[in-house]
Amino acid sequence: MGGLLIRGGTLALPGGVTLGDVLIEGEVITHVGAGIARAEAAQVVDAAGLLVLPGLIDPHVHLREPGGTHKEDLTSGTAAALAGGFTAVLAMPNTSPPLTDRETFAQAARRVEEKALCDVGLFAGATADNSAEVATLREAVGLKLYMGSSTGNLLVDKLEDQLAHFGTYPRELPLAVHAEDAEAVTWFESHSRGRPVLCAALGLARALSLAGHYRRRLHVCHVTTGRELALIRAAREMGVRVTCEATPHHLFLATADAERLGPLGRVNPPLRSPADAAALRAGLREVDCIATDHAPHTLEEKRGPHPPAGLPGLETALPLLLTAVARRDLSLREVTRLMAEGPARVFGLAHKGRIAPGCDGDIVLVDPAAKWIIGERAFLTRCGWSPFAGQEVQGRVERVFVRGRLAYDEGRVLLPPGSGRLLRPTTHTAATTAAAPAPNIDP
Ligand code: DOR
Ligand code: ZN
Ligand code: ZN
């Protein structure tokens, strides 16, 4: 039968990096190895000199649809994903309206099937009074809970409502937190002190305590400092089931960049000191995923009187990480762990994130030697800018295959809207909607 043979590339496999071939038949990888017979394939792609990576998975993006499509929509956002080497993204629910009930979620799911170019999973959003309803939204990849306010109006800052969600959402599914403490944020912002690390540390300590109390899974969004990693380490040692992610902007930008960029560098949680960014880089082995937190706003909004927080990141994350690999600060193995295997494991996407027989034929071909300047190739995100513009990087996405189909080729998107699918978690079969266990009585 037909099939697509990607030949002679440097394969980033779960077991290590090796020269070899990948055969995709239909939508699925069927063979991985050296010297797969050419006769088995109808189409051969020569990958000599290229890296062959598993399709990347971004577990944290804001695609702005519905309600913010002047910034981004499901088609432009997934085009940016493809340009960045992502074949799957998990979208946050702080849209307008937010995805907080069965109806808004079902509508967003339909739009994904109509408009997406790569696969998209959707988070449900927690509110003060929807803990029973979101706990039964089994198509969601997780629940997002904002402990402190950020863009949009999703906020669950009262202990009573946090207890309801931590206690009711299925224990085996990821409850993802924006862990900046609401009271601390309000106090520091009203004293013009921004959002110091203490806001994140207080929010995180609370989230970890709640997760331990209910013996449930927790996923911590955008960890920014070594201090947060130390809290997570301590919680893990106590048996708390916690995973976490870090963003490229917190790894590679810092306070001096925030000053240089002005409103374009404004983001929640904010850019930290160079020492914090260095500690985050040094602690990457304790991090489960890189997440871009792609949060596009237009230049007009960013330069207006009330610049919203958030930065686009889909098109720059992989080149920035590959540049760290070229500098020998990071291994290629770590890049695929953080950008493909890790997100697949955390969010229960068993058929994604690896180049292995049985997995989806999601493949990225990268020229590891290509040096280029961010911004010289037009951005596909509708917002059209990047906080990394002007920076030289090494490593360029050449082609992207989604489930065996060529979706992106050197700047051009080749598949129509609707080629992407709604991603549903597949491996949380042990997850249960059973009532939460009786809370620990220990404080
Ligand atoms: O800076 C941010 N922007 N932080 C968030 O938590 C939300 C995001 C957005 O949606 O713009
Ligand atoms: Zn957040
Ligand atoms: Zn976010």
Coordinates of C-alpha atoms and ligand atoms in Angstrom, one line a residue:
M1 CA 0.0 0.0 0.0
G2 CA 1.0 3.7 -0.1
G3 CA 2.7 5.4 2.6
L4 CA 5.1 8.2 3.3
L5 CA 8.8 7.3 3.9
I6 CA 10.9 10.0 5.6
R7 CA 14.4 8.8 4.9
G8 CA 17.8 9.3 6.3
G9 CA 17.1 11.9 8.9
T10 CA 18.4 12.4 12.4
L11 CA 15.6 10.9 14.4
A12 CA 14.8 12.2 17.9
L13 CA 13.4 9.0 19.4
P14 CA 12.4 8.4 23.0
G15 CA 15.5 6.2 23.4
G16 CA 18.0 8.7 21.9
V17 CA 19.0 10.4 18.8
T18 CA 19.9 8.2 15.8
L19 CA 20.0 8.2 12.0
G20 CA 17.1 6.4 10.4
D21 CA 13.8 6.3 8.5
V22 CA 10.2 6.7 9.5
L23 CA 7.3 5.1 7.6
I24 CA 3.8 6.6 8.0
E25 CA 0.8 4.6 6.5
G26 CA -2.5 6.4 6.6
E27 CA -2.4 8.6 9.6
V28 CA -0.1 6.5 11.8
I29 CA 3.6 5.7 12.1
T30 CA 4.1 2.0 11.3
H31 CA 7.9 1.5 11.1
V32 CA 10.9 3.2 12.6
G33 CA 14.3 2.0 11.8
A34 CA 17.3 2.0 9.5
G35 CA 16.9 1.1 5.8
I36 CA 13.1 0.7 5.6
A37 CA 12.5 -0.6 2.0
R38 CA 11.7 2.1 -0.4
A39 CA 9.2 -0.2 -2.1
E40 CA 6.9 0.1 0.9
A41 CA 6.2 3.8 0.3
A42 CA 4.4 5.7 -2.4
Q43 CA 6.1 8.9 -1.4
V44 CA 9.7 9.4 -0.2
V45 CA 10.9 12.5 1.6
D46 CA 14.7 12.9 1.7
A47 CA 15.5 14.1 5.3
A48 CA 19.3 13.8 4.9
G49 CA 20.9 16.6 7.1
L50 CA 17.6 17.3 8.8
L51 CA 16.4 16.6 12.3
V52 CA 13.2 14.5 12.4
L53 CA 11.3 15.5 15.6
P54 CA 8.0 14.2 16.9
G55 CA 5.2 16.8 16.3
L56 CA 5.5 19.2 19.2
I57 CA 2.6 19.7 21.7
D58 CA 2.0 23.1 23.3
P59 CA 0.0 22.5 26.5
H60 CA -0.9 26.2 27.0
V61 CA -2.1 28.6 24.3
H62 CA -4.7 31.3 24.0
L63 CA -6.3 31.2 20.6
R64 CA -8.9 34.0 21.3
E65 CA -11.8 32.3 19.6
P66 CA -14.6 33.1 20.4
G67 CA -14.6 36.8 21.2
G68 CA -11.0 38.0 20.4
T69 CA -10.6 37.0 16.8
H70 CA -9.1 40.4 15.9
K71 CA -6.0 39.1 17.9
E72 CA -6.1 35.5 16.7
D73 CA -8.5 32.7 15.7
L74 CA -8.4 29.0 15.5
T75 CA -7.0 29.1 12.0
S76 CA -4.4 31.8 12.4
G77 CA -3.3 30.4 15.8
T78 CA -2.9 26.9 14.5
A79 CA -1.1 28.2 11.5
A80 CA 1.4 29.8 13.9
A81 CA 1.5 26.5 15.7
L82 CA 2.5 24.7 12.5
A83 CA 5.2 27.3 11.7
G84 CA 6.6 26.6 15.2
G85 CA 6.7 22.8 14.7
F86 CA 3.6 22.2 16.9
T87 CA 1.1 19.6 15.6
A88 CA -1.1 19.8 18.7
V89 CA -2.0 22.6 21.0
L90 CA -4.1 22.8 24.2
A91 CA -6.2 26.0 24.3
M92 CA -7.1 28.0 27.4
P93 CA -10.7 28.8 28.2
N94 CA -10.4 32.5 28.9
T95 CA -12.2 33.4 25.7
S96 CA -15.3 35.6 25.4
P97 CA -17.5 34.0 26.5
P98 CA -15.2 31.7 28.5
L99 CA -15.6 27.9 28.2
T100 CA -17.2 27.3 31.5
D101 CA -20.2 25.1 30.7
R102 CA -21.4 22.3 28.4
E103 CA -22.9 24.7 25.9
T104 CA -19.8 27.0 25.4
F105 CA -17.5 24.0 25.4
A106 CA -19.5 22.2 22.7
Q107 CA -19.6 25.3 20.6
A108 CA -15.8 25.8 20.8
A109 CA -15.3 22.1 20.0
R110 CA -17.4 22.5 16.8
R111 CA -15.3 25.5 15.8
V112 CA -12.1 23.5 16.3
E113 CA -13.4 20.9 13.9
E114 CA -14.3 23.6 11.4
K115 CA -11.3 25.9 11.6
A116 CA -8.2 24.3 13.1
L117 CA -5.1 23.4 11.0
C118 CA -3.5 21.1 13.6
D119 CA -5.0 19.2 16.5
V120 CA -6.5 21.2 19.4
G121 CA -7.5 20.2 22.9
L122 CA -9.6 22.4 25.0
F123 CA -9.5 23.2 28.7
A124 CA -12.6 23.9 30.6
G125 CA -12.5 27.0 32.8
A126 CA -13.3 27.1 36.6
T127 CA -15.7 29.7 38.0
A128 CA -17.0 30.4 41.5
D129 CA -20.0 28.2 40.9
N130 CA -19.4 25.6 38.1
S131 CA -17.5 22.8 40.0
A132 CA -20.2 20.2 39.4
E133 CA -20.7 21.0 35.8
V134 CA -17.0 21.1 34.7
A135 CA -16.3 17.9 36.5
T136 CA -18.5 16.1 34.0
L137 CA -17.0 17.7 30.8
R138 CA -15.1 14.6 29.8
E139 CA -13.9 16.0 26.5
A140 CA -11.8 18.6 28.2
V141 CA -8.1 18.0 28.4
G142 CA -8.1 19.5 31.9
L143 CA -9.6 22.2 34.1
K144 CA -7.9 25.7 34.2
L145 CA -8.3 27.6 37.4
Y146 CA -7.1 31.2 37.8
M147 CA -6.2 31.7 41.5
G148 CA -5.3 35.3 40.7
S149 CA -6.8 37.6 38.0
S150 CA -5.3 37.9 34.6
T151 CA -6.6 38.6 31.1
G152 CA -10.3 37.8 30.9
N153 CA -12.6 37.4 33.9
L154 CA -12.0 33.9 35.0
L155 CA -11.1 34.0 38.6
V156 CA -11.6 31.6 41.5
D157 CA -10.0 33.5 44.4
K158 CA -12.2 32.3 47.4
L159 CA -11.0 29.3 49.4
E160 CA -14.6 27.9 49.4
D161 CA -14.7 27.8 45.6
Q162 CA -11.2 26.5 45.3
L163 CA -12.1 23.7 47.7
A164 CA -15.1 22.8 45.6
H165 CA -13.0 22.5 42.4
F166 CA -10.0 20.7 43.9
G167 CA -12.4 18.3 45.6
T168 CA -14.8 17.7 42.7
Y169 CA -12.8 17.7 39.5
P170 CA -11.8 14.1 38.7
R171 CA -8.6 13.3 40.7
E172 CA -6.7 11.7 37.8
L173 CA -7.3 14.6 35.4
P174 CA -5.0 17.6 35.4
L175 CA -6.3 20.7 37.3
A176 CA -4.1 23.4 35.8
V177 CA -3.5 26.5 37.9
H178 CA -2.5 30.1 37.2
A179 CA -1.0 30.2 40.7
E180 CA -0.6 33.9 41.5
D181 CA -2.3 34.6 44.8
A182 CA -5.2 37.0 44.2
E183 CA -4.9 39.0 47.5
A184 CA -1.2 39.4 47.0
V185 CA -1.6 40.5 43.4
T186 CA -4.2 43.1 44.4
W187 CA -2.1 44.5 47.3
F188 CA 1.2 44.7 45.3
E189 CA -0.5 46.2 42.2
S190 CA -2.3 48.8 44.3
H191 CA 1.1 49.8 45.7
S192 CA 2.6 49.9 42.2
R193 CA 4.9 47.1 43.0
G194 CA 3.9 44.8 40.1
R195 CA 3.6 41.1 40.8
P196 CA 6.7 40.0 42.7
V197 CA 7.7 36.4 43.1
L198 CA 5.9 36.3 46.5
C199 CA 2.6 36.4 44.6
A200 CA 3.5 33.2 42.7
A201 CA 5.0 31.6 45.8
L202 CA 1.9 32.2 47.9
G203 CA -0.4 31.0 45.2
L204 CA 1.6 28.0 44.5
A205 CA 1.9 27.0 48.2
R206 CA -1.9 27.2 48.4
A207 CA -2.4 25.1 45.2
L208 CA 0.1 22.4 46.3
S209 CA -1.6 22.3 49.8
L210 CA -5.0 21.9 48.2
A211 CA -3.8 19.2 45.8
G212 CA -2.1 17.3 48.7
H213 CA -5.3 17.7 50.8
Y214 CA -7.5 16.1 48.2
R215 CA -4.8 13.7 46.9
R216 CA -5.4 14.9 43.4
R217 CA -3.4 15.8 40.4
L218 CA -2.2 19.3 39.9
H219 CA -0.5 21.0 36.9
V220 CA 1.3 24.3 37.6
C221 CA 1.3 26.7 34.7
H222 CA 4.3 28.9 33.9
V223 CA 6.7 28.4 36.8
T224 CA 9.1 31.3 36.7
T225 CA 11.7 30.9 39.4
G226 CA 13.9 28.4 41.3
R227 CA 11.9 29.2 44.4
E228 CA 8.7 27.8 42.8
L229 CA 10.7 24.7 41.7
A230 CA 11.8 24.2 45.3
L231 CA 8.2 24.3 46.5
I232 CA 7.2 21.8 43.9
R233 CA 10.2 19.6 44.8
A234 CA 9.2 19.7 48.5
A235 CA 5.6 18.8 47.6
R236 CA 6.7 15.9 45.4
E237 CA 8.7 14.6 48.3
M238 CA 5.6 14.7 50.4
G239 CA 3.7 12.7 47.7
V240 CA 1.8 15.4 46.0
R241 CA 1.1 14.5 42.4
V242 CA 2.2 17.7 40.7
T243 CA 3.5 18.5 37.2
C244 CA 4.7 21.8 35.9
E245 CA 5.6 23.8 32.8
A246 CA 7.9 26.7 32.0
T247 CA 7.7 29.2 29.2
P248 CA 10.4 30.3 26.8
H249 CA 10.0 33.9 27.8
H250 CA 10.6 33.2 31.4
L251 CA 13.6 31.1 30.4
F252 CA 15.2 33.4 27.9
L253 CA 14.0 37.0 28.8
A254 CA 14.4 38.9 32.1
T255 CA 13.8 42.2 33.7
A256 CA 16.2 44.1 31.4
D257 CA 14.1 42.9 28.4
A258 CA 11.0 44.0 30.2
E259 CA 12.4 47.5 30.4
R260 CA 13.5 47.5 26.8
L261 CA 10.2 46.1 25.5
G262 CA 7.9 48.2 27.6
P263 CA 4.3 47.1 27.1
L264 CA 5.4 44.4 24.6
G265 CA 7.1 42.7 27.5
R266 CA 4.2 42.9 29.9
V267 CA 3.0 39.4 30.9
N268 CA 1.5 37.6 33.9
P269 CA 3.4 36.3 35.7
P270 CA 6.0 39.0 34.8
L271 CA 9.5 38.5 33.5
R272 CA 11.9 37.9 36.4
S273 CA 15.5 38.7 37.3
P274 CA 18.4 37.3 35.3
A275 CA 19.2 35.1 38.3
D276 CA 15.6 33.7 38.4
A277 CA 15.7 32.9 34.7
A278 CA 19.1 31.2 35.1
A279 CA 17.7 29.2 38.1
L280 CA 14.8 28.1 35.9
R281 CA 17.1 27.0 33.1
A282 CA 19.2 25.1 35.6
G283 CA 16.1 23.4 37.0
L284 CA 14.7 22.3 33.7
R285 CA 15.1 18.6 34.6
E286 CA 12.3 19.1 37.3
V287 CA 10.0 20.7 34.7
D288 CA 7.6 18.4 32.7
C289 CA 6.8 20.6 29.7
I290 CA 7.7 23.7 27.9
A291 CA 4.5 25.7 27.3
T292 CA 4.5 28.9 25.2
D293 CA 1.5 30.5 27.0
H294 CA 1.0 32.0 23.5
A295 CA -1.2 35.0 24.4
P296 CA -1.5 37.3 21.4
H297 CA -2.6 41.0 21.7
T298 CA -2.5 43.4 18.8
L299 CA 0.3 46.0 18.7
E300 CA -2.4 48.7 18.9
E301 CA -3.7 47.2 22.1
K302 CA -0.1 46.8 23.5
R303 CA 0.8 50.4 22.7
G304 CA -2.6 51.8 23.9
P305 CA -3.3 53.4 27.3
H306 CA -4.1 50.0 29.0
P307 CA -1.7 47.5 27.5
P308 CA -3.0 43.9 28.2
A309 CA -0.6 41.3 29.6
G310 CA 0.5 38.5 27.3
L311 CA 3.0 37.6 24.6
P312 CA 2.8 35.4 21.5
G313 CA 5.2 32.5 21.5
L314 CA 4.2 29.6 19.1
E315 CA 6.6 30.5 16.3
T316 CA 9.7 31.1 18.4
A317 CA 9.7 28.4 21.1
L318 CA 11.4 25.6 19.2
P319 CA 14.1 27.8 17.5
L320 CA 14.9 29.3 20.9
L321 CA 15.3 25.9 22.4
L322 CA 17.3 24.6 19.4
T323 CA 19.6 27.6 19.8
A324 CA 20.2 26.5 23.4
V325 CA 21.0 23.0 22.0
A326 CA 23.5 24.6 19.5
R327 CA 25.2 26.3 22.4
R328 CA 25.3 23.0 24.2
D329 CA 23.2 24.4 27.1
L330 CA 20.6 21.7 26.5
S331 CA 20.4 18.3 24.7
L332 CA 18.0 17.5 21.8
R333 CA 16.7 14.7 24.0
E334 CA 15.6 17.3 26.6
V335 CA 13.9 19.3 23.9
T336 CA 11.7 16.4 22.8
R337 CA 11.0 15.4 26.4
L338 CA 9.9 18.9 27.2
M339 CA 8.0 19.8 24.0
A340 CA 6.5 16.4 23.0
E341 CA 6.7 13.5 25.3
G342 CA 6.1 15.5 28.5
P343 CA 3.0 17.3 27.4
A344 CA 1.6 14.0 25.9
R345 CA 2.2 12.2 29.3
V346 CA 0.8 15.0 31.4
F347 CA -2.3 15.4 29.3
G348 CA -3.0 11.8 28.5
L349 CA -2.4 11.9 24.8
A350 CA -1.1 8.3 24.4
H351 CA -0.9 8.4 20.6
K352 CA 1.1 11.7 20.4
G353 CA 4.5 13.0 21.3
R354 CA 6.7 10.2 20.1
I355 CA 8.1 8.8 16.9
A356 CA 7.1 5.2 17.5
P357 CA 4.9 2.6 15.7
G358 CA 1.2 3.2 16.6
C359 CA 1.6 6.9 17.2
D360 CA 0.1 9.6 15.0
G361 CA 2.2 10.5 12.0
D362 CA 3.0 13.9 13.4
I363 CA 6.5 14.8 12.3
V364 CA 8.6 18.0 12.1
L365 CA 11.6 18.4 9.8
V366 CA 14.1 20.9 11.1
D367 CA 17.3 22.3 9.5
P368 CA 19.5 22.4 12.6
A369 CA 22.2 24.5 10.9
A370 CA 20.0 27.3 9.5
K371 CA 20.6 30.6 11.2
W372 CA 18.0 33.2 10.9
I373 CA 16.6 36.4 12.6
I374 CA 13.3 36.2 14.3
G375 CA 10.9 38.5 12.4
E376 CA 12.6 38.2 9.0
R377 CA 10.0 35.6 8.0
A378 CA 6.5 36.9 8.3
F379 CA 4.7 35.7 11.4
L380 CA 1.6 33.6 10.9
T381 CA 0.0 34.7 14.3
R382 CA -2.6 37.4 13.6
C383 CA -1.0 39.7 16.1
G384 CA 2.1 39.8 13.9
W385 CA 4.9 40.6 16.4
S386 CA 7.2 38.8 18.8
P387 CA 9.1 39.9 22.0
F388 CA 12.1 38.0 20.5
A389 CA 12.1 39.9 17.2
G390 CA 15.6 40.7 16.0
Q391 CA 17.2 37.9 17.9
E392 CA 19.4 35.5 15.9
V393 CA 18.5 31.8 16.3
Q394 CA 19.8 28.6 14.9
G395 CA 17.4 25.8 13.8
R396 CA 14.5 26.3 11.4
V397 CA 11.3 24.4 10.9
E398 CA 11.2 23.3 7.2
R399 CA 8.2 20.9 7.0
V400 CA 5.5 19.7 9.3
F401 CA 3.3 16.6 8.8
V402 CA 0.1 16.2 10.7
R403 CA -1.2 12.6 10.9
G404 CA 0.7 11.8 7.7
R405 CA -0.3 14.8 5.7
L406 CA 2.1 17.6 4.7
A407 CA 0.6 20.6 6.6
Y408 CA 3.4 23.2 6.4
D409 CA 6.3 23.7 4.0
E410 CA 8.8 26.6 4.4
G411 CA 6.4 29.3 5.5
R412 CA 3.3 28.0 3.7
V413 CA 0.3 26.3 5.2
L414 CA -0.9 23.6 2.8
L415 CA -4.0 22.1 4.5
P416 CA -7.4 23.8 4.6
P417 CA -9.1 24.9 7.9
G418 CA -10.8 21.9 9.4
S419 CA -7.9 19.6 8.9
G420 CA -7.2 19.7 12.7
R421 CA -9.2 17.6 15.1
L422 CA -10.5 18.0 18.6
L423 CA -8.1 16.2 20.9
R424 CA -9.6 14.2 23.7
P425 CA -7.5 12.7 26.5
T426 CA -6.9 8.9 25.9
T427 CA -4.9 7.6 28.8
H428 CA -6.7 8.8 31.8
T429 CA -8.9 5.7 31.8
A430 CA -8.3 5.3 35.4
A431 CA -9.8 8.7 36.0
T432 CA -12.9 8.6 38.0
T433 CA -15.8 10.9 38.7
A434 CA -16.3 9.2 42.0
A435 CA -16.7 11.6 44.9
A436 CA -13.5 12.9 46.2
P437 CA -12.0 11.1 49.1
A438 CA -12.7 12.5 52.5
P439 CA -10.3 15.3 53.0
N440 CA -7.4 14.9 55.3
I441 CA -8.1 16.3 58.6
D442 CA -4.4 17.3 59.1
P443 CA -3.9 21.0 58.6
Ligands
DOR1 O1 -0.1 37.5 30.5 C1 -1.0 36.7 30.5 N1 -1.9 36.8 29.4 N2 -1.3 35.9 31.5 C2 -2.4 35.2 31.5 O2 -2.6 34.5 32.5 C3 -3.5 35.3 30.5 C4 -2.9 35.8 29.2 C5 -3.8 36.2 28.2 O3 -4.9 35.5 28.0 O4 -3.6 37.2 27.6
ZN2 ZN -1.6 32.0 33.4
ZN3 ZN -2.0 31.6 29.8

